[in-house]
Short mmCIF file of C-alpha atoms and ligand atoms in Angstrom, two decimals:
data_model
loop_
_atom_site.label_atom_id
_atom_site.label_comp_id
_atom_site.label_asym_id
_atom_site.label_seq_id
_atom_site.Cartn_x
_atom_site.Cartn_y
_atom_site.Cartn_z
CA MET K 4 0.08 0.49 -0.15
CA LYS K 5 1.23 3.47 -1.29
CA ILE K 6 0.92 6.46 1.33
CA TYR K 7 1.59 9.73 0.75
CA ILE K 8 2.18 12.56 3.25
CA PRO K 9 3.97 16.08 2.05
CA LEU K 10 6.77 17.13 3.09
CA ASP K 11 6.05 20.91 2.33
CA SER K 12 7.03 23.13 5.20
CA ALA K 13 3.61 24.64 5.44
CA ALA K 14 2.04 21.22 5.42
CA LYS K 15 4.81 20.42 8.35
CA ALA K 16 4.31 22.82 10.39
CA VAL K 17 0.71 21.43 10.96
CA GLY K 18 2.20 18.32 11.96
CA ALA K 19 2.70 16.52 8.78
CA ASP K 20 6.24 14.90 10.17
CA ASP K 21 4.31 13.60 13.25
CA VAL K 22 1.78 12.10 11.40
CA ALA K 23 4.30 10.56 9.28
CA ASP K 24 5.88 8.88 12.01
CA ALA K 25 2.43 7.90 13.13
CA ILE K 26 1.64 5.69 10.70
CA LEU K 27 5.35 4.05 10.44
CA LEU K 28 5.39 3.20 13.97
CA GLU K 29 1.59 2.03 13.77
CA ALA K 30 2.26 -0.21 9.86
CA ASN K 31 5.22 -1.53 11.56
CA THR K 32 3.49 -2.55 14.80
CA ARG K 33 0.58 -3.84 12.99
CA GLY K 34 2.92 -5.36 10.72
CA LEU K 35 1.23 -4.11 7.52
CA ASP K 36 3.84 -3.08 4.31
CA ILE K 37 3.44 -0.06 3.42
CA GLU K 38 5.55 2.52 1.52
CA VAL K 39 5.45 5.74 2.59
CA ILE K 40 5.87 8.99 -0.08
CA ARG K 41 6.68 12.07 1.08
CA ASN K 42 5.49 14.57 -1.52
CA GLY K 43 4.89 17.85 -2.02
CA THR K 44 1.76 19.29 -1.59
CA ARG K 45 -1.50 19.91 -3.33
CA GLY K 46 -1.55 23.65 -2.55
CA MET K 47 -5.00 22.77 -0.83
CA ILE K 48 -3.18 24.22 2.60
CA TRP K 49 -6.36 24.15 4.70
CA LEU K 50 -6.35 20.74 4.71
CA GLU K 51 -3.18 19.57 5.30
CA PRO K 52 -2.14 17.23 6.61
CA LEU K 53 -3.45 16.04 3.49
CA VAL K 54 -2.38 12.21 3.57
CA GLU K 55 -2.91 10.10 0.25
CA ILE K 56 -3.62 6.26 -0.32
CA GLU K 57 -3.16 4.91 -3.72
CA THR K 58 -6.70 2.64 -4.46
CA GLU K 59 -7.69 0.93 -8.13
CA SER K 60 -10.05 4.01 -8.68
CA GLY K 61 -6.97 7.00 -7.37
CA ARG K 62 -5.25 8.47 -5.01
CA VAL K 63 -7.96 8.90 -2.37
CA GLY K 64 -7.56 11.64 0.45
CA TYR K 65 -8.00 12.38 4.19
CA GLY K 66 -7.90 15.76 5.80
CA ILE K 67 -6.61 17.08 8.09
CA VAL K 68 -5.20 14.16 9.11
CA ASP K 69 -4.30 13.81 12.66
CA VAL K 70 -1.79 11.69 14.91
CA ALA K 71 -4.82 10.40 16.83
CA ASP K 72 -6.73 9.78 13.22
CA VAL K 73 -3.91 7.27 12.72
CA PRO K 74 -5.44 3.98 13.69
CA ALA K 75 -9.25 4.70 11.77
CA LEU K 76 -6.59 5.56 8.86
CA LEU K 77 -5.09 2.16 8.91
CA ASP K 78 -7.93 0.51 9.43
CA GLY K 79 -9.98 2.21 6.85
CA LYS K 80 -12.26 3.75 8.90
CA LEU K 81 -11.52 7.40 8.85
CA GLU K 82 -13.47 9.44 6.63
CA SER K 83 -12.87 10.51 3.19
CA LEU K 84 -12.29 13.14 0.77
CA GLY K 85 -12.57 10.92 -2.40
CA VAL K 86 -10.46 10.52 -5.19
CA VAL K 87 -7.42 14.08 -4.18
CA GLU K 88 -7.67 14.86 -8.68
CA ASP K 89 -11.38 14.54 -8.13
CA LEU K 90 -12.38 17.30 -5.35
CA ASP K 91 -13.74 20.35 -6.77
CA TRP K 92 -10.82 22.64 -6.12
CA MET K 93 -8.15 20.21 -8.21
CA LYS K 94 -10.71 20.21 -10.88
CA GLY K 95 -11.01 23.48 -11.55
CA GLN K 96 -7.39 24.38 -12.46
CA THR K 97 -5.30 24.26 -15.01
CA ARG K 98 -1.91 23.49 -13.92
CA LEU K 99 1.08 23.85 -16.15
CA THR K 100 3.78 25.03 -14.21
CA PHE K 101 2.51 22.57 -11.38
CA GLN K 102 1.73 19.76 -13.06
CA ARG K 103 4.36 17.22 -11.23
CA CYS K 104 4.01 19.32 -7.61
CA GLY K 105 1.87 16.30 -4.49
CA ILE K 106 1.87 14.31 -7.16
CA THR K 107 5.50 12.72 -7.45
CA ASP K 108 8.44 12.45 -4.57
CA PRO K 109 10.13 15.62 -5.33
CA LEU K 110 13.52 13.53 -4.69
CA SER K 111 12.86 11.01 -7.47
CA LEU K 112 14.09 11.38 -10.81
CA THR K 113 12.81 8.46 -11.79
CA ASP K 114 9.48 9.81 -10.74
CA TYR K 115 9.98 13.25 -12.43
CA GLU K 116 10.81 11.60 -15.85
CA ALA K 117 7.79 9.38 -15.94
CA HIS K 118 5.27 12.98 -15.22
CA GLY K 119 7.08 14.54 -18.07
CA GLY K 120 10.04 15.62 -16.59
CA LEU K 121 13.18 16.47 -19.00
CA THR K 122 10.86 16.08 -22.34
CA GLY K 123 11.46 20.17 -22.23
CA LEU K 124 14.99 19.72 -22.44
CA ARG K 125 15.37 17.21 -24.40
CA ASN K 126 13.45 19.54 -26.80
CA ALA K 127 15.42 22.52 -26.32
CA ILE K 128 18.76 20.73 -26.62
CA ALA K 129 17.95 19.79 -30.05
CA MET K 130 17.66 23.56 -30.85
CA THR K 131 20.02 26.34 -31.40
CA PRO K 132 19.59 28.88 -28.74
CA ALA K 133 17.67 31.82 -30.92
CA GLY K 134 15.45 29.25 -31.73
CA ILE K 135 14.41 28.47 -27.94
CA VAL K 136 14.14 32.14 -26.96
CA GLU K 137 12.10 32.50 -30.26
CA GLU K 138 9.63 29.65 -28.91
CA VAL K 139 9.86 31.26 -25.10
CA THR K 140 9.47 34.41 -26.70
CA ASN K 141 6.34 33.45 -28.85
CA SER K 142 5.01 31.41 -25.54
CA GLY K 143 3.86 34.87 -24.52
CA LEU K 144 5.37 33.81 -21.00
CA ARG K 145 6.27 36.96 -18.53
CA GLY K 146 8.02 37.30 -15.95
CA ARG K 147 6.26 36.28 -12.63
CA GLY K 148 8.33 38.06 -10.06
CA GLY K 149 6.18 41.41 -10.15
CA ALA K 150 6.60 42.69 -13.37
CA GLY K 151 5.10 40.79 -16.33
CA PHE K 152 8.38 41.87 -18.39
CA PRO K 153 8.09 39.34 -21.56
CA THR K 154 10.96 36.65 -20.55
CA GLY K 155 11.40 35.89 -24.17
CA ILE K 156 12.86 39.26 -24.43
CA LYS K 157 14.76 39.34 -21.41
CA TRP K 158 16.60 36.37 -22.55
CA ASN K 159 16.87 37.46 -26.11
CA THR K 160 19.12 40.94 -24.73
CA VAL K 161 21.25 38.55 -23.23
CA LEU K 162 21.84 36.03 -25.72
CA GLY K 163 22.93 39.05 -28.28
CA ALA K 164 25.29 40.43 -25.88
CA GLN K 165 28.91 39.31 -26.12
CA ALA K 166 30.49 37.88 -23.43
CA ASP K 167 33.31 35.37 -21.99
CA GLN K 168 31.03 34.23 -19.66
CA LYS K 169 27.28 34.83 -19.13
CA TYR K 170 24.75 33.60 -15.87
CA ILE K 171 21.43 32.33 -15.07
CA VAL K 172 20.27 33.82 -12.10
CA CYS K 173 17.09 32.36 -9.97
CA ASN K 174 15.44 34.76 -8.22
CA ALA K 175 14.02 32.39 -5.16
CA ASP K 176 13.30 35.74 -2.32
CA GLU K 177 10.18 35.56 -2.39
CA GLY K 178 9.59 38.47 0.11
CA ASP K 179 5.96 39.31 -1.05
CA SER K 180 3.10 38.60 1.99
CA GLY K 181 0.83 36.18 1.16
CA THR K 182 3.22 34.68 -1.25
CA PHE K 183 4.61 30.82 -1.21
CA ALA K 184 4.45 29.79 -4.71
CA ASP K 185 8.58 30.20 -5.03
CA ARG K 186 8.94 27.93 -1.79
CA MET K 187 6.22 25.27 -2.87
CA ILE K 188 7.83 24.33 -6.22
CA MET K 189 11.51 24.20 -4.58
CA GLU K 190 9.94 21.52 -1.98
CA GLY K 191 7.60 20.35 -4.06
CA ASP K 192 9.33 18.89 -7.74
CA PRO K 193 12.89 21.19 -7.39
CA PHE K 194 14.06 19.21 -10.73
CA THR K 195 11.59 21.82 -12.93
CA LEU K 196 13.42 24.77 -11.82
CA ILE K 197 16.90 23.08 -12.45
CA GLU K 198 15.18 22.04 -15.97
CA GLY K 199 14.18 25.79 -16.29
CA MET K 200 17.49 27.24 -15.59
CA ILE K 201 19.69 24.51 -17.61
CA ILE K 202 16.94 25.65 -20.94
CA ALA K 203 17.80 28.97 -19.98
CA GLY K 204 21.93 28.49 -19.87
CA LEU K 205 21.72 26.31 -23.47
CA ALA K 206 19.50 29.59 -25.10
CA VAL K 207 21.29 32.58 -23.70
CA GLU K 208 24.81 30.53 -23.68
CA ALA K 209 25.22 30.48 -20.41
CA THR K 210 26.91 27.67 -18.20
CA GLN K 211 26.78 28.94 -15.01
CA GLY K 212 23.16 29.63 -12.67
CA TYR K 213 22.73 30.35 -9.24
CA VAL K 214 19.53 30.29 -7.12
CA TYR K 215 19.02 32.88 -4.49
CA LEU K 216 16.96 31.79 -2.25
CA ARG K 217 15.87 33.25 1.16
CA SER K 218 17.18 31.74 4.38
CA GLU K 219 13.65 32.10 6.31
CA TYR K 220 13.14 28.61 3.83
CA PRO K 221 15.56 25.66 5.44
CA ASP K 222 13.19 22.94 3.68
CA ALA K 223 13.12 24.35 0.21
CA ILE K 224 16.80 25.24 0.63
CA ASP K 225 17.51 21.34 1.66
CA ILE K 226 15.52 20.07 -0.76
CA MET K 227 16.95 22.42 -3.92
CA GLU K 228 20.93 21.46 -2.52
CA LYS K 229 19.68 17.38 -2.45
CA ALA K 230 18.29 17.95 -6.14
CA VAL K 231 21.26 19.34 -8.04
CA VAL K 232 23.62 16.97 -6.38
CA LEU K 233 21.19 14.25 -8.01
CA ALA K 234 20.73 16.45 -10.93
CA ARG K 235 24.55 16.58 -11.06
CA ALA K 236 25.08 12.95 -11.02
CA ALA K 237 22.86 11.62 -13.12
CA GLY K 238 24.87 14.05 -15.89
CA ILE K 239 21.69 16.35 -16.08
CA LEU K 240 23.92 19.13 -14.72
CA GLY K 241 27.66 19.32 -15.59
CA ALA K 242 30.01 19.47 -18.34
CA ASP K 243 27.84 17.44 -20.21
CA VAL K 244 24.52 18.02 -19.53
CA LEU K 245 22.29 14.76 -20.56
CA GLY K 246 25.01 13.94 -23.54
CA SER K 247 24.46 17.15 -25.31
CA GLY K 248 28.41 18.28 -25.43
CA ARG K 249 26.41 22.01 -23.82
CA ALA K 250 28.01 22.30 -20.07
CA PHE K 251 25.70 23.92 -17.81
CA ASP K 252 25.92 23.66 -13.46
CA MET K 253 24.38 25.59 -11.04
CA GLU K 254 24.20 26.49 -6.97
CA ILE K 255 21.99 27.37 -4.21
CA ARG K 256 23.22 30.83 -2.63
CA VAL K 257 21.03 31.37 0.58
CA GLY K 258 20.20 35.61 1.64
CA ALA K 259 20.11 36.58 4.99
CA GLY K 260 16.34 38.51 4.83
CA ALA K 261 16.14 41.70 3.32
CA TYR K 262 12.59 42.55 1.25
CA VAL K 263 15.35 44.96 -1.31
CA CYS K 264 17.47 41.74 -1.81
CA GLY K 265 14.57 40.45 -3.79
CA GLU K 266 15.17 43.52 -5.94
CA GLU K 267 17.65 42.17 -8.81
CA THR K 268 19.87 44.54 -8.44
CA SER K 269 20.25 44.62 -5.21
CA LEU K 270 19.80 40.48 -5.11
CA LEU K 271 23.12 40.40 -7.73
CA ASN K 272 24.74 43.47 -5.43
CA SER K 273 23.98 40.79 -2.55
CA LEU K 274 25.09 37.28 -4.49
CA GLU K 275 28.69 39.10 -4.99
CA GLY K 276 28.84 39.71 -1.42
CA LYS K 277 28.33 43.39 -1.34
CA ARG K 278 25.60 44.84 0.69
CA GLY K 279 22.75 44.79 -0.73
CA VAL K 280 21.53 48.22 -1.89
CA VAL K 281 19.71 48.80 -5.44
CA ARG K 282 22.00 49.48 -8.12
CA ALA K 283 20.86 52.65 -11.03
CA LYS K 284 19.42 50.71 -14.06
CA PRO K 285 20.89 51.55 -17.10
CA PRO K 286 22.98 49.51 -17.23
CA LEU K 287 20.59 45.90 -17.37
CA PRO K 288 21.63 43.33 -15.32
CA ALA K 289 20.98 41.09 -18.89
CA LEU K 290 24.04 43.30 -20.04
CA GLU K 291 26.16 43.78 -17.13
CA GLY K 292 24.47 41.57 -14.02
CA PHE K 293 26.57 39.14 -12.20
CA LEU K 294 30.08 40.23 -11.36
CA GLY K 295 28.90 42.49 -14.67
CA LYS K 296 28.95 40.09 -17.06
CA PRO K 297 25.54 39.43 -18.99
CA THR K 298 22.80 37.71 -16.32
CA VAL K 299 19.31 36.46 -16.97
CA VAL K 300 17.64 37.54 -13.43
CA ASN K 301 14.01 35.42 -13.55
CA ASN K 302 11.99 34.64 -11.14
CA VAL K 303 11.43 30.31 -10.14
CA ILE K 304 8.31 30.40 -11.59
CA SER K 305 9.28 31.54 -14.77
CA LEU K 306 11.82 29.55 -15.09
CA ALA K 307 10.29 26.74 -13.75
CA THR K 308 7.58 27.33 -15.97
CA VAL K 309 10.42 26.69 -19.42
CA PRO K 310 9.90 23.03 -18.94
CA VAL K 311 6.54 22.49 -19.77
CA VAL K 312 6.53 25.41 -23.01
CA MET K 313 9.16 23.21 -24.15
CA GLU K 314 8.10 20.59 -23.72
CA LYS K 315 3.75 21.15 -24.82
CA GLY K 316 5.00 24.02 -27.59
CA ALA K 317 4.42 27.78 -26.87
CA ALA K 318 1.12 27.33 -28.61
CA HIS K 319 -0.44 24.91 -26.66
CA TYR K 320 0.82 27.25 -23.63
CA ALA K 321 -0.33 30.89 -25.25
CA ASP K 322 -3.63 29.75 -25.69
CA PHE K 323 -4.62 29.96 -21.95
CA GLY K 324 -4.80 33.16 -20.83
CA LEU K 325 -6.36 36.61 -21.69
CA GLY K 326 -5.14 39.77 -23.82
CA ARG K 327 -1.47 39.87 -23.08
CA SER K 328 -1.78 37.60 -20.25
CA LYS K 329 -0.67 34.64 -21.44
CA GLY K 330 -1.10 31.38 -19.69
CA THR K 331 -1.60 30.10 -16.19
CA MET K 332 -0.91 31.78 -13.25
CA PRO K 333 -0.16 30.03 -10.27
CA ILE K 334 -2.40 31.89 -7.68
CA GLN K 335 -1.19 31.83 -3.66
CA ILE K 336 -4.14 32.52 -1.69
CA ALA K 337 -3.88 33.80 1.87
CA GLY K 338 -4.90 35.88 5.01
CA ASN K 339 -8.44 36.06 6.23
CA VAL K 340 -9.62 33.17 3.91
CA LYS K 341 -11.54 29.80 4.53
CA PHE K 342 -9.65 28.17 1.62
CA GLY K 343 -6.19 28.91 1.72
CA GLY K 344 -3.76 27.50 -0.57
CA LEU K 345 -2.48 27.96 -4.25
CA TYR K 346 -4.25 27.57 -7.23
CA GLU K 347 -3.36 27.49 -10.74
CA THR K 348 -5.68 28.46 -13.61
CA ALA K 349 -5.90 30.49 -16.84
CA PHE K 350 -5.34 33.96 -16.53
CA GLY K 351 -8.96 35.71 -16.70
CA LEU K 352 -10.69 34.87 -13.65
CA PRO K 353 -12.44 37.37 -12.35
CA LEU K 354 -11.13 38.88 -8.55
CA GLY K 355 -15.03 37.81 -7.17
CA ASP K 356 -14.98 34.13 -8.40
CA LEU K 357 -11.49 33.82 -7.06
CA ILE K 358 -11.93 35.72 -3.50
CA ASP K 359 -15.93 33.88 -2.87
CA LYS K 360 -16.09 30.87 -4.68
CA ILE K 361 -12.67 29.85 -4.78
CA ALA K 362 -11.66 30.87 -1.60
CA GLY K 363 -14.98 30.41 0.17
CA GLY K 364 -14.80 33.92 1.55
CA THR K 365 -13.10 34.96 4.87
CA LEU K 366 -11.97 32.58 7.61
CA SER K 367 -14.11 34.85 10.58
CA GLY K 368 -16.84 34.55 8.52
CA ARG K 369 -17.16 38.52 8.02
CA PRO K 370 -17.82 39.90 5.00
CA VAL K 371 -14.89 40.70 2.66
CA LYS K 372 -13.79 44.20 2.89
CA ALA K 373 -10.85 44.53 0.96
CA VAL K 374 -7.98 42.30 -1.03
CA GLN K 375 -4.26 43.09 -1.05
CA VAL K 376 -2.96 41.53 -4.61
CA GLY K 377 0.43 41.46 -6.05
CA GLY K 378 2.58 41.61 -2.17
CA PRO K 379 3.48 45.05 0.57
CA LEU K 380 3.34 47.00 -2.50
CA GLY K 381 0.32 45.89 -4.31
CA ALA K 382 -3.32 48.04 -3.76
CA TYR K 383 -5.83 47.30 -1.97
CA MET K 384 -8.85 46.05 -3.79
CA PRO K 385 -11.78 46.65 -2.63
CA ARG K 386 -15.47 44.64 -3.66
CA SER K 387 -16.41 47.63 -6.22
CA LYS K 388 -13.44 45.84 -8.32
CA PHE K 389 -14.39 42.30 -7.93
CA ASP K 390 -15.23 42.69 -11.65
CA THR K 391 -11.63 42.95 -12.60
CA PRO K 392 -10.22 40.03 -14.52
CA PHE K 393 -7.30 38.80 -12.84
CA ALA K 394 -4.45 39.87 -15.62
CA TYR K 395 -1.83 42.29 -16.30
CA GLU K 396 -2.94 44.72 -18.33
CA GLU K 397 -6.56 44.91 -16.21
CA PHE K 398 -5.35 44.99 -12.75
CA ASP K 399 -3.61 47.58 -14.34
CA GLY K 400 -6.26 49.90 -15.33
CA GLN K 401 -7.65 49.34 -12.08
CA GLY K 402 -4.70 50.67 -10.24
CA GLY K 403 -3.95 47.25 -8.81
CA LEU K 404 -1.10 45.24 -9.83
CA ILE K 405 -0.60 41.70 -10.05
CA GLY K 406 2.31 41.10 -8.90
CA HIS K 407 3.74 37.91 -8.12
CA ALA K 408 -0.25 36.75 -7.31
CA GLY K 409 0.02 36.93 -3.87
CA VAL K 410 -3.39 37.69 -2.95
CA VAL K 411 -4.48 38.10 0.99
CA VAL K 412 -8.22 38.68 1.92
CA PHE K 413 -8.85 40.97 4.78
CA ASP K 414 -12.75 41.26 6.40
CA ASP K 415 -14.88 44.04 7.80
CA SER K 416 -12.91 44.68 11.20
CA THR K 417 -10.38 45.36 8.88
CA ASP K 418 -8.83 49.47 9.73
CA MET K 419 -7.80 50.50 6.73
CA LEU K 420 -6.00 53.77 8.04
CA GLY K 421 -3.46 50.91 10.12
CA MET K 422 -3.21 49.05 6.93
CA ALA K 423 -2.03 52.77 4.87
CA ARG K 424 -0.04 53.64 7.97
CA PHE K 425 1.85 49.54 8.07
CA ALA K 426 2.57 50.03 4.21
CA MET K 427 4.68 53.51 4.66
CA GLU K 428 6.06 51.79 7.82
CA PHE K 429 7.15 48.66 5.74
CA CYS K 430 8.11 50.80 2.95
CA ALA K 431 11.12 52.84 5.86
CA VAL K 432 11.83 49.62 7.60
CA GLU K 433 12.34 47.88 4.14
CA SER K 434 14.36 50.61 2.44
CA CYS K 435 17.60 50.00 1.05
CA GLY K 436 18.63 54.33 1.94
CA LYS K 437 19.73 54.18 -1.64
CA CYS K 438 17.28 57.44 -2.38
CA THR K 439 15.84 59.74 -0.46
CA PRO K 440 12.24 60.00 -1.73
CA CYS K 441 11.75 56.71 -0.21
CA ARG K 442 14.96 56.53 2.86
CA ILE K 443 13.35 60.02 4.04
CA GLY K 444 9.63 59.47 2.22
CA ALA K 445 8.68 57.12 4.23
CA VAL K 446 9.54 57.96 7.78
CA ARG K 447 7.46 61.49 6.53
CA GLY K 448 4.53 59.71 5.56
CA VAL K 449 4.19 57.54 9.00
CA GLU K 450 4.20 60.46 10.62
CA THR K 451 1.35 62.46 8.17
CA ILE K 452 -0.86 59.02 8.40
CA ASP K 453 -0.34 59.67 11.96
CA ARG K 454 -1.42 62.89 11.74
CA ILE K 455 -4.45 61.83 9.47
CA GLY K 456 -5.16 59.69 12.22
CA LYS K 457 -5.07 62.17 14.67
CA GLY K 458 -8.02 64.35 13.09
CA ASP K 459 -5.73 66.35 10.89
CA THR K 460 -7.48 66.39 7.34
CA ASP K 461 -5.27 69.32 5.96
CA ALA K 462 -2.17 66.47 6.16
CA ILE K 463 -4.24 64.08 3.27
CA GLU K 464 -3.20 66.37 1.19
CA LEU K 465 0.34 66.22 1.70
CA LEU K 466 0.19 63.02 2.11
CA GLU K 467 -0.98 62.95 -1.60
CA ASP K 468 1.78 64.82 -2.67
CA LEU K 469 4.34 62.76 -0.64
CA CYS K 470 2.97 59.85 -2.61
CA GLU K 471 3.52 61.44 -5.71
CA THR K 472 7.60 62.48 -5.28
CA MET K 473 8.11 58.98 -3.98
CA LYS K 474 5.87 57.94 -7.29
CA ASP K 475 7.95 59.86 -9.40
CA GLY K 476 11.23 59.75 -8.10
CA SER K 477 11.97 56.76 -6.32
CA LEU K 478 15.45 54.64 -7.67
CA CYS K 479 13.44 51.12 -7.35
CA ALA K 480 9.89 49.77 -7.20
CA LEU K 481 10.40 49.80 -3.21
CA GLY K 482 9.41 53.53 -2.48
CA GLY K 483 7.75 53.90 -5.70
CA PHE K 484 5.04 51.42 -5.58
CA THR K 485 4.07 51.94 -2.03
CA PRO K 486 1.83 54.77 -3.31
CA PHE K 487 -0.53 52.36 -4.32
CA PRO K 488 -1.69 50.50 -0.84
CA VAL K 489 -1.81 53.35 0.62
CA MET K 490 -3.26 55.67 -1.69
CA SER K 491 -5.73 52.79 -2.80
CA ALA K 492 -6.89 52.48 1.01
CA LEU K 493 -7.17 56.23 1.31
CA GLN K 494 -9.30 56.41 -2.28
CA ASN K 495 -11.19 53.17 -1.53
CA PHE K 496 -11.95 53.49 2.21
CA PRO K 497 -11.76 57.34 2.99
CA ASP K 498 -14.87 56.57 5.95
CA ASP K 499 -11.34 54.60 7.54
CA PHE K 500 -9.61 58.16 7.40
CA ALA K 501 -12.14 60.33 8.87
CA THR K 502 -13.90 58.97 11.49
CA LYS K 503 -10.90 59.56 13.47
CA LYS K 504 -11.34 63.26 12.21
CA GLU K 505 -15.20 62.98 13.22
CA ALA K 506 -14.27 61.43 16.79
CA ALA K 507 -11.33 63.88 17.94
CA GLU K 508 -14.16 66.82 17.12
C1 FMN D 6 11.63 45.85 -3.45
C2 FMN D 6 11.40 45.02 -4.68
C3 FMN D 6 11.66 42.95 -4.19
C4 FMN D 6 11.71 42.29 -5.02
N1 FMN D 6 11.38 41.08 -4.85
C5 FMN D 6 11.07 39.99 -5.71
C6 FMN D 6 11.33 38.95 -5.16
O1 FMN D 6 11.10 38.42 -3.97
N2 FMN D 6 10.97 37.53 -5.94
C7 FMN D 6 11.24 38.09 -7.69
O2 FMN D 6 11.10 37.08 -8.38
N3 FMN D 6 11.21 39.35 -8.00
C8 FMN D 6 11.36 40.12 -7.34
N4 FMN D 6 11.08 41.44 -7.48
C9 FMN D 6 11.22 41.99 -9.11
C10 FMN D 6 12.70 41.41 -9.57
O3 FMN D 6 13.73 42.77 -8.86
C11 FMN D 6 12.65 41.28 -11.40
O4 FMN D 6 11.72 42.05 -11.26
C12 FMN D 6 12.47 39.78 -11.56
O5 FMN D 6 13.40 38.91 -10.06
C13 FMN D 6 12.88 39.40 -12.91
O6 FMN D 6 12.01 38.15 -12.99
P1 FMN D 6 10.92 37.89 -13.65
O7 FMN D 6 11.32 38.64 -14.93
O8 FMN D 6 10.83 36.40 -14.00
O9 FMN D 6 9.67 38.62 -13.08
C14 FMN D 6 11.58 42.99 -6.55
C15 FMN D 6 11.41 43.76 -6.79
C16 FMN D 6 11.72 44.93 -5.97
C17 FMN D 6 11.58 46.02 -6.44
S1 SF4 D 7 13.45 53.58 -3.73
FE1 SF4 D 7 14.03 52.81 -1.45
S2 SF4 D 7 14.37 50.65 -1.49
FE2 SF4 D 7 14.49 51.32 -3.71
S3 SF4 D 7 16.36 51.98 -4.55
FE3 SF4 D 7 15.65 54.15 -3.51
S4 SF4 D 7 15.72 53.89 -1.07
FE4 SF4 D 7 16.18 51.85 -2.68
#
C-alpha cells in the first residue's frame, strides 16, 4: 500500500512529520506492508496534513489528519475526501507549472521523468539558442516575479550580448506578503526549476547558474541542494548536459533576508557578497549583471514554467489566458480566508470569483472588505472592483497590480488607515537607503498618516503630494510602489480616514 504524506513546510508546520512517523509506527506494529512517500503539497493548505492512499480508483485523500486519526486511517474507517484529483478545487485548475507538485516524490528523478520531466530539456537540446528564445517569446511567458516583463525578450538581450561568461540567476527571495508559490515548487518539484535554468542557459549560452534563496526557507534550501547533487550525478547538470556536449552547472546561495534583496540589482550585489543596495539601471543586468557579465535574472516560477513550454510547445501555453496575459498563473490565496492555498489557473478569472467561490470568503465569516494583490506594494482592491479579471493590463487599469499573485484577504473589521500606515512603515524599515524619496519619504509618510489619524485633514493633501514624489522620484519599485497601498486605502476607504477626525472633533 502506497501512502503519500506531504513534506512541504506548510504541511510540516501543522504536523505532517508527526503523522508520517505515527503511520510508520502503527504499520510496523500491525505488520502492514506499506510504502510511505513524502510528496509535495497539492496546494490545499487548509486540508494539511492531507494524506493520500493509492487505490485502484485513484489516490484517495484524508484531511486534516491528526496523529490520533492514524489507527482509523489504517483500519479504513477514517472518512475520506474521495479521489483527490476529483475534488472541485483540483478539477477547477489548469496545472501547467505545478503539474507534478503534490503528485511525485520531489527527489525522485524516475518519478520526474515518468511524469513528463526532462522532455522540455531534450527538445531544447535539439534546438539552436535563438530557436529556444523564439519558442519562449512565442509562448508569451512574462516574468512572474512582479514586473511581468516578457521572458523571451529578456533572454534575447542576454543571447545578443558578447561576453566570455554569462549567468542565469534565479530569484527565489520570495519576499511578498502572502506568497509561497516559489517555495512550494522548490520543495515539491525542484527538478522543474533546475530544468528551466538549464534551458535558459542553453538559450542564452550561459554555463553557470545560481539560485538566490531566502534563509527563512530551510526546507527549500535542503531539497534544492539535494536535487542539484542528484541532477549532477545523473549527468543532467555538468560539463555535458544529457550528453549534448553543452555545459551547465548551478549552485544554491542563501541570502540573509531583506525584502529589497528580491529587487534584481540588489540581489546581484548580495550574491556578489556586497551590501544589498539597489544599483541604478542602466546598465541592465541582462548586459552587466552578476560580476559585470550578461545575466538573466528570472523568478522561480518564470524559470519553472519554461520546461512545460518546451515540452508542450509555445502555442499550447499561449492558448491559455487573456489578452497579453498568456498562460496560467499560480495564485496564492492567504490572509483571512476559508480555503487558503495555491490555485493555478489561466489568466482571466474575475477577482470576485477567486475570493468568494474558490477561496470561500473569509475564515471569520465576516464580509470581505479588501483584498491586497501583489505583495506589500500592491493596491487594496475593494468589492466594487471584484469584476476585474485576474490579468496584468486589467489590474493595471484598476490601479492594481498582479505582482507575484499573492492574494491577501481582509474582513470588514480591518482598519484601512492602519493598513496604509503599515505600508509606509514597511517601506521605511525595508528601504535600502539609496534614494531620498524612499528613505526619508517613508518616514515622513508614517508621521503624516499619524497626523491624519489624529484628525488633521490638511495632512491628507500632504500625504497625496508625498506619494506623488515617492512614485516619481524613487530609484526602484520599493519606494515607487508604496503609494499604491497607501493611496488605494485612502481613495477606496475614505471613511477609515475620516472617522478618527470626527471622533476627535
Ligand atoms: C523591492 C522589490 C522586491 C522584489 N522582490 C522579488 C522577489 O522576492 N522575487 C522575485 O522574483 N522578484 C522580485 N522583485 C522583482 C525583481 O526585481 C525582478 O523583476 C524579477 O526577479 C525578474 O524576474 P522575472 O522577469 O522572472 O519576474 C522585486 C522587486 C522589487 C522592486
Ligand atoms: S526606492 Fe528605496 S529601496 Fe529602492 S533604491 Fe530607493 S531607497 Fe533603495
